[in-house]
mmCIF file of C-alpha atoms in Angstrom:
data_model
loop_
_atom_site.group_PDB
_atom_site.id
_atom_site.type_symbol
_atom_site.label_atom_id
_atom_site.label_comp_id
_atom_site.label_asym_id
_atom_site.label_seq_id
_atom_site.Cartn_x
_atom_site.Cartn_y
_atom_site.Cartn_z
ATOM 1 C CA UNK A 1 -69.750 32.496 29.798
ATOM 2 C CA UNK A 2 -69.528 29.343 27.741
ATOM 3 C CA UNK A 3 -72.461 27.000 27.982
ATOM 4 C CA UNK A 4 -71.807 23.363 27.228
ATOM 5 C CA UNK A 5 -74.801 21.310 28.237
ATOM 6 C CA UNK A 6 -78.191 22.156 26.836
ATOM 7 C CA UNK A 7 -79.803 20.246 29.740
ATOM 8 C CA UNK A 8 -78.758 22.997 32.165
ATOM 9 C CA UNK A 9 -80.062 25.806 30.001
ATOM 10 C CA UNK A 10 -82.390 28.199 31.866
ATOM 11 C CA UNK A 11 -85.959 29.051 30.908
ATOM 12 C CA UNK A 12 -86.197 32.220 28.861
ATOM 13 C CA UNK A 13 -88.516 35.204 29.313
ATOM 14 C CA UNK A 14 -91.341 35.031 26.740
ATOM 15 C CA UNK A 15 -90.727 38.589 25.485
ATOM 16 C CA UNK A 16 -87.067 38.073 24.509
ATOM 17 C CA UNK A 17 -86.524 39.403 20.956
ATOM 18 C CA UNK A 18 -82.864 38.587 20.310
ATOM 19 C CA UNK A 19 -80.856 35.634 21.531
ATOM 20 C CA UNK A 20 -77.102 35.423 20.862
ATOM 21 C CA UNK A 21 -75.643 32.078 21.863
ATOM 22 C CA UNK A 22 -72.650 31.889 19.549
ATOM 23 C CA UNK A 23 -69.400 30.286 20.626
ATOM 24 C CA UNK A 24 -70.736 27.756 23.103
ATOM 25 C CA UNK A 25 -70.390 24.005 22.958
ATOM 26 C CA UNK A 26 -73.956 22.964 22.264
ATOM 27 C CA UNK A 27 -74.240 19.650 20.459
ATOM 28 C CA UNK A 28 -77.997 20.183 20.270
ATOM 29 C CA UNK A 29 -80.266 23.203 20.523
ATOM 30 C CA UNK A 30 -81.634 23.497 24.058
ATOM 31 C CA UNK A 31 -85.356 22.732 24.117
ATOM 32 C CA UNK A 32 -85.952 25.989 26.006
ATOM 33 C CA UNK A 33 -84.966 27.901 22.864
ATOM 34 C CA UNK A 34 -87.635 26.194 20.748
ATOM 35 C CA UNK A 35 -90.366 26.876 23.296
ATOM 36 C CA UNK A 36 -93.596 28.070 21.667
ATOM 37 C CA UNK A 37 -93.922 30.608 24.519
ATOM 38 C CA UNK A 38 -91.106 32.617 22.891
ATOM 39 C CA UNK A 39 -93.600 34.478 20.743
ATOM 40 C CA UNK A 40 -91.401 37.576 20.356
ATOM 41 C CA UNK A 41 -88.098 35.943 19.386
ATOM 42 C CA UNK A 42 -87.028 37.478 16.074
ATOM 43 C CA UNK A 43 -83.251 36.953 15.939
ATOM 44 C CA UNK A 44 -81.415 33.803 16.946
ATOM 45 C CA UNK A 45 -77.654 33.320 16.671
ATOM 46 C CA UNK A 46 -76.398 29.793 17.339
ATOM 47 C CA UNK A 47 -73.208 30.094 15.308
ATOM 48 C CA UNK A 48 -69.905 28.527 16.354
ATOM 49 C CA UNK A 49 -71.352 25.652 18.323
ATOM 50 C CA UNK A 50 -71.200 21.920 17.616
ATOM 51 C CA UNK A 51 -74.736 21.503 16.338
ATOM 52 C CA UNK A 52 -75.244 18.394 14.243
ATOM 53 C CA UNK A 53 -78.960 18.920 13.679
ATOM 54 C CA UNK A 54 -81.796 21.399 14.106
ATOM 55 C CA UNK A 55 -84.833 19.997 15.926
ATOM 56 C CA UNK A 56 -88.251 20.107 14.218
ATOM 57 C CA UNK A 57 -89.488 22.216 17.162
ATOM 58 C CA UNK A 58 -87.614 25.178 15.680
ATOM 59 C CA UNK A 59 -90.903 25.846 13.875
ATOM 60 C CA UNK A 60 -92.388 26.953 17.239
ATOM 61 C CA UNK A 61 -90.517 30.252 16.816
ATOM 62 C CA UNK A 62 -93.246 31.888 14.737
ATOM 63 C CA UNK A 63 -91.752 35.416 14.905
ATOM 64 C CA UNK A 64 -88.236 34.409 13.837
ATOM 65 C CA UNK A 65 -86.897 36.613 11.031
ATOM 66 C CA UNK A 66 -83.139 35.945 11.279
ATOM 67 C CA UNK A 67 -81.390 32.661 12.012
ATOM 68 C CA UNK A 68 -77.609 32.280 12.135
ATOM 69 C CA UNK A 69 -76.310 28.708 12.183
ATOM 70 C CA UNK A 70 -72.786 29.419 10.875
ATOM 71 C CA UNK A 71 -69.841 27.189 11.806
ATOM 72 C CA UNK A 72 -71.658 24.127 13.071
ATOM 73 C CA UNK A 73 -71.734 20.532 11.818
ATOM 74 C CA UNK A 74 -75.091 20.657 10.026
ATOM 75 C CA UNK A 75 -75.746 18.456 6.998
ATOM 76 C CA UNK A 76 -79.433 19.331 6.568
ATOM 77 C CA UNK A 77 -82.384 21.237 8.000
ATOM 78 C CA UNK A 78 -85.721 19.792 9.116
ATOM 79 C CA UNK A 79 -88.716 20.065 6.803
ATOM 80 C CA UNK A 80 -90.534 21.974 9.577
ATOM 81 C CA UNK A 81 -88.310 25.013 8.939
ATOM 82 C CA UNK A 82 -90.643 25.831 6.077
ATOM 83 C CA UNK A 83 -93.195 26.802 8.736
ATOM 84 C CA UNK A 84 -91.059 29.779 9.832
ATOM 85 C CA UNK A 85 -93.228 32.072 7.719
ATOM 86 C CA UNK A 86 -91.479 35.316 8.789
ATOM 87 C CA UNK A 87 -87.913 34.078 8.192
ATOM 88 C CA UNK A 88 -86.043 36.576 6.000
ATOM 89 C CA UNK A 89 -82.369 35.791 6.657
ATOM 90 C CA UNK A 90 -80.712 32.398 7.028
ATOM 91 C CA UNK A 91 -76.970 31.976 7.381
ATOM 92 C CA UNK A 92 -75.463 28.498 7.161
ATOM 93 C CA UNK A 93 -71.832 29.377 6.453
ATOM 94 C CA UNK A 94 -69.176 26.724 7.048
ATOM 95 C CA UNK A 95 -71.356 23.688 7.662
ATOM 96 C CA UNK A 96 -71.437 20.356 5.826
ATOM 97 C CA UNK A 97 -74.361 20.796 3.450
ATOM 98 C CA UNK A 98 -74.145 18.706 0.286
ATOM 99 C CA UNK A 99 -76.345 17.797 -2.625
ATOM 100 C CA UNK A 100 -78.388 14.902 -1.298
ATOM 101 C CA UNK A 101 -81.838 13.389 -1.416
ATOM 102 C CA UNK A 102 -83.817 14.747 0.292
ATOM 103 C CA UNK A 103 -82.255 18.129 -0.373
ATOM 104 C CA UNK A 104 -80.486 19.611 2.685
ATOM 105 C CA UNK A 105 -82.576 22.794 2.647
ATOM 106 C CA UNK A 106 -86.257 21.830 2.404
ATOM 107 C CA UNK A 107 -88.319 23.346 -0.403
ATOM 108 C CA UNK A 108 -90.600 25.013 2.168
ATOM 109 C CA UNK A 109 -87.722 27.224 3.328
ATOM 110 C CA UNK A 110 -87.633 28.679 -0.188
ATOM 111 C CA UNK A 111 -91.380 28.708 -0.903
ATOM 112 C CA UNK A 112 -93.210 29.193 2.410
ATOM 113 C CA UNK A 113 -90.998 31.772 4.162
ATOM 114 C CA UNK A 114 -90.079 35.380 3.350
ATOM 115 C CA UNK A 115 -86.419 34.396 2.869
ATOM 116 C CA UNK A 116 -84.408 36.890 0.810
ATOM 117 C CA UNK A 117 -80.930 36.522 2.355
ATOM 118 C CA UNK A 118 -79.260 33.115 2.275
ATOM 119 C CA UNK A 119 -75.572 32.592 2.977
ATOM 120 C CA UNK A 120 -74.056 29.196 2.217
ATOM 121 C CA UNK A 121 -70.392 30.216 1.931
ATOM 122 C CA UNK A 122 -67.956 27.538 3.061
ATOM 123 C CA UNK A 123 -70.193 24.557 2.312
ATOM 124 C CA UNK A 124 -67.550 23.302 -0.083
ATOM 125 C CA UNK A 125 -69.430 20.229 -1.255
ATOM 126 C CA UNK A 126 -72.414 22.309 -2.417
ATOM 127 C CA UNK A 127 -72.262 24.289 -5.670
ATOM 128 C CA UNK A 128 -74.462 26.955 -7.203
ATOM 129 C CA UNK A 129 -75.452 24.351 -9.807
ATOM 130 C CA UNK A 130 -76.656 22.051 -7.017
ATOM 131 C CA UNK A 131 -78.573 24.915 -5.431
ATOM 132 C CA UNK A 132 -80.300 25.745 -8.722
ATOM 133 C CA UNK A 133 -81.616 22.190 -8.813
ATOM 134 C CA UNK A 134 -83.199 22.395 -5.348
ATOM 135 C CA UNK A 135 -86.973 22.314 -5.356
ATOM 136 C CA UNK A 136 -88.334 25.787 -4.609
ATOM 137 C CA UNK A 137 -85.059 27.640 -5.140
ATOM 138 C CA UNK A 138 -86.474 29.418 -8.197
ATOM 139 C CA UNK A 139 -89.239 30.877 -5.982
ATOM 140 C CA UNK A 140 -86.602 32.229 -3.583
ATOM 141 C CA UNK A 141 -84.632 33.777 -6.452
ATOM 142 C CA UNK A 142 -87.702 35.490 -7.878
ATOM 143 C CA UNK A 143 -88.731 36.883 -4.473
ATOM 144 C CA UNK A 144 -85.183 38.059 -3.832
ATOM 145 C CA UNK A 145 -84.952 39.717 -7.241
ATOM 146 C CA UNK A 146 -88.233 41.591 -6.689
ATOM 147 C CA UNK A 147 -87.066 42.792 -3.272
ATOM 148 C CA UNK A 148 -83.671 43.899 -4.581
ATOM 149 C CA UNK A 149 -85.298 45.581 -7.606
ATOM 150 C CA UNK A 150 -87.508 47.623 -5.285
ATOM 151 C CA UNK A 151 -84.671 48.622 -2.988
ATOM 152 C CA UNK A 152 -82.331 49.628 -5.805
ATOM 153 C CA UNK A 153 -84.909 51.516 -7.919
ATOM 154 C CA UNK A 154 -83.217 50.395 -11.099
ATOM 155 C CA UNK A 155 -82.797 46.760 -10.357
ATOM 156 C CA UNK A 156 -79.675 44.704 -10.131
ATOM 157 C CA UNK A 157 -78.441 41.418 -11.439
ATOM 158 C CA UNK A 158 -79.306 38.563 -9.161
ATOM 159 C CA UNK A 159 -76.059 36.724 -8.825
ATOM 160 C CA UNK A 160 -75.563 33.263 -7.344
ATOM 161 C CA UNK A 161 -72.629 34.571 -5.336
ATOM 162 C CA UNK A 162 -75.158 36.204 -2.973
ATOM 163 C CA UNK A 163 -75.536 32.745 -1.455
ATOM 164 C CA UNK A 164 -71.781 32.414 -1.174
ATOM 165 C CA UNK A 165 -71.416 29.497 -3.591
ATOM 166 C CA UNK A 166 -69.305 29.144 -6.706
#
């Protein structure tokens, strides 16, 4: 079923671990999704909606490890996303992120989370050069390199294309 209005969104069971809400017509994230009672939510897919912003209350999802926000209308993320300490994977493909001040991805996302997988493919107004200039991005790259070195036993080149940018 396609959900259009976030106002009519039902309450969620506190023990839900994965929530896939791709392909709806949300213009905003339903407040029920950012409820601090969702202490077990680890994976959240809100891709292919019409989201123009992410509310600061997203930081209530303390167990979140994977967040998919592909194919929305996002231009930036809230500073509070840096409080998602367990976040390991963030996909923002095909949004409208650009080099701006403040930077569209807050430094805390790079420095205060466990992020190792970041996909920015399709954000055509954002380049790898721009990304390299973001505060905290060097911390993300170093963490990612260490993780990839461990998993590949010999190490691998850390390439900017892992974020999907040219």
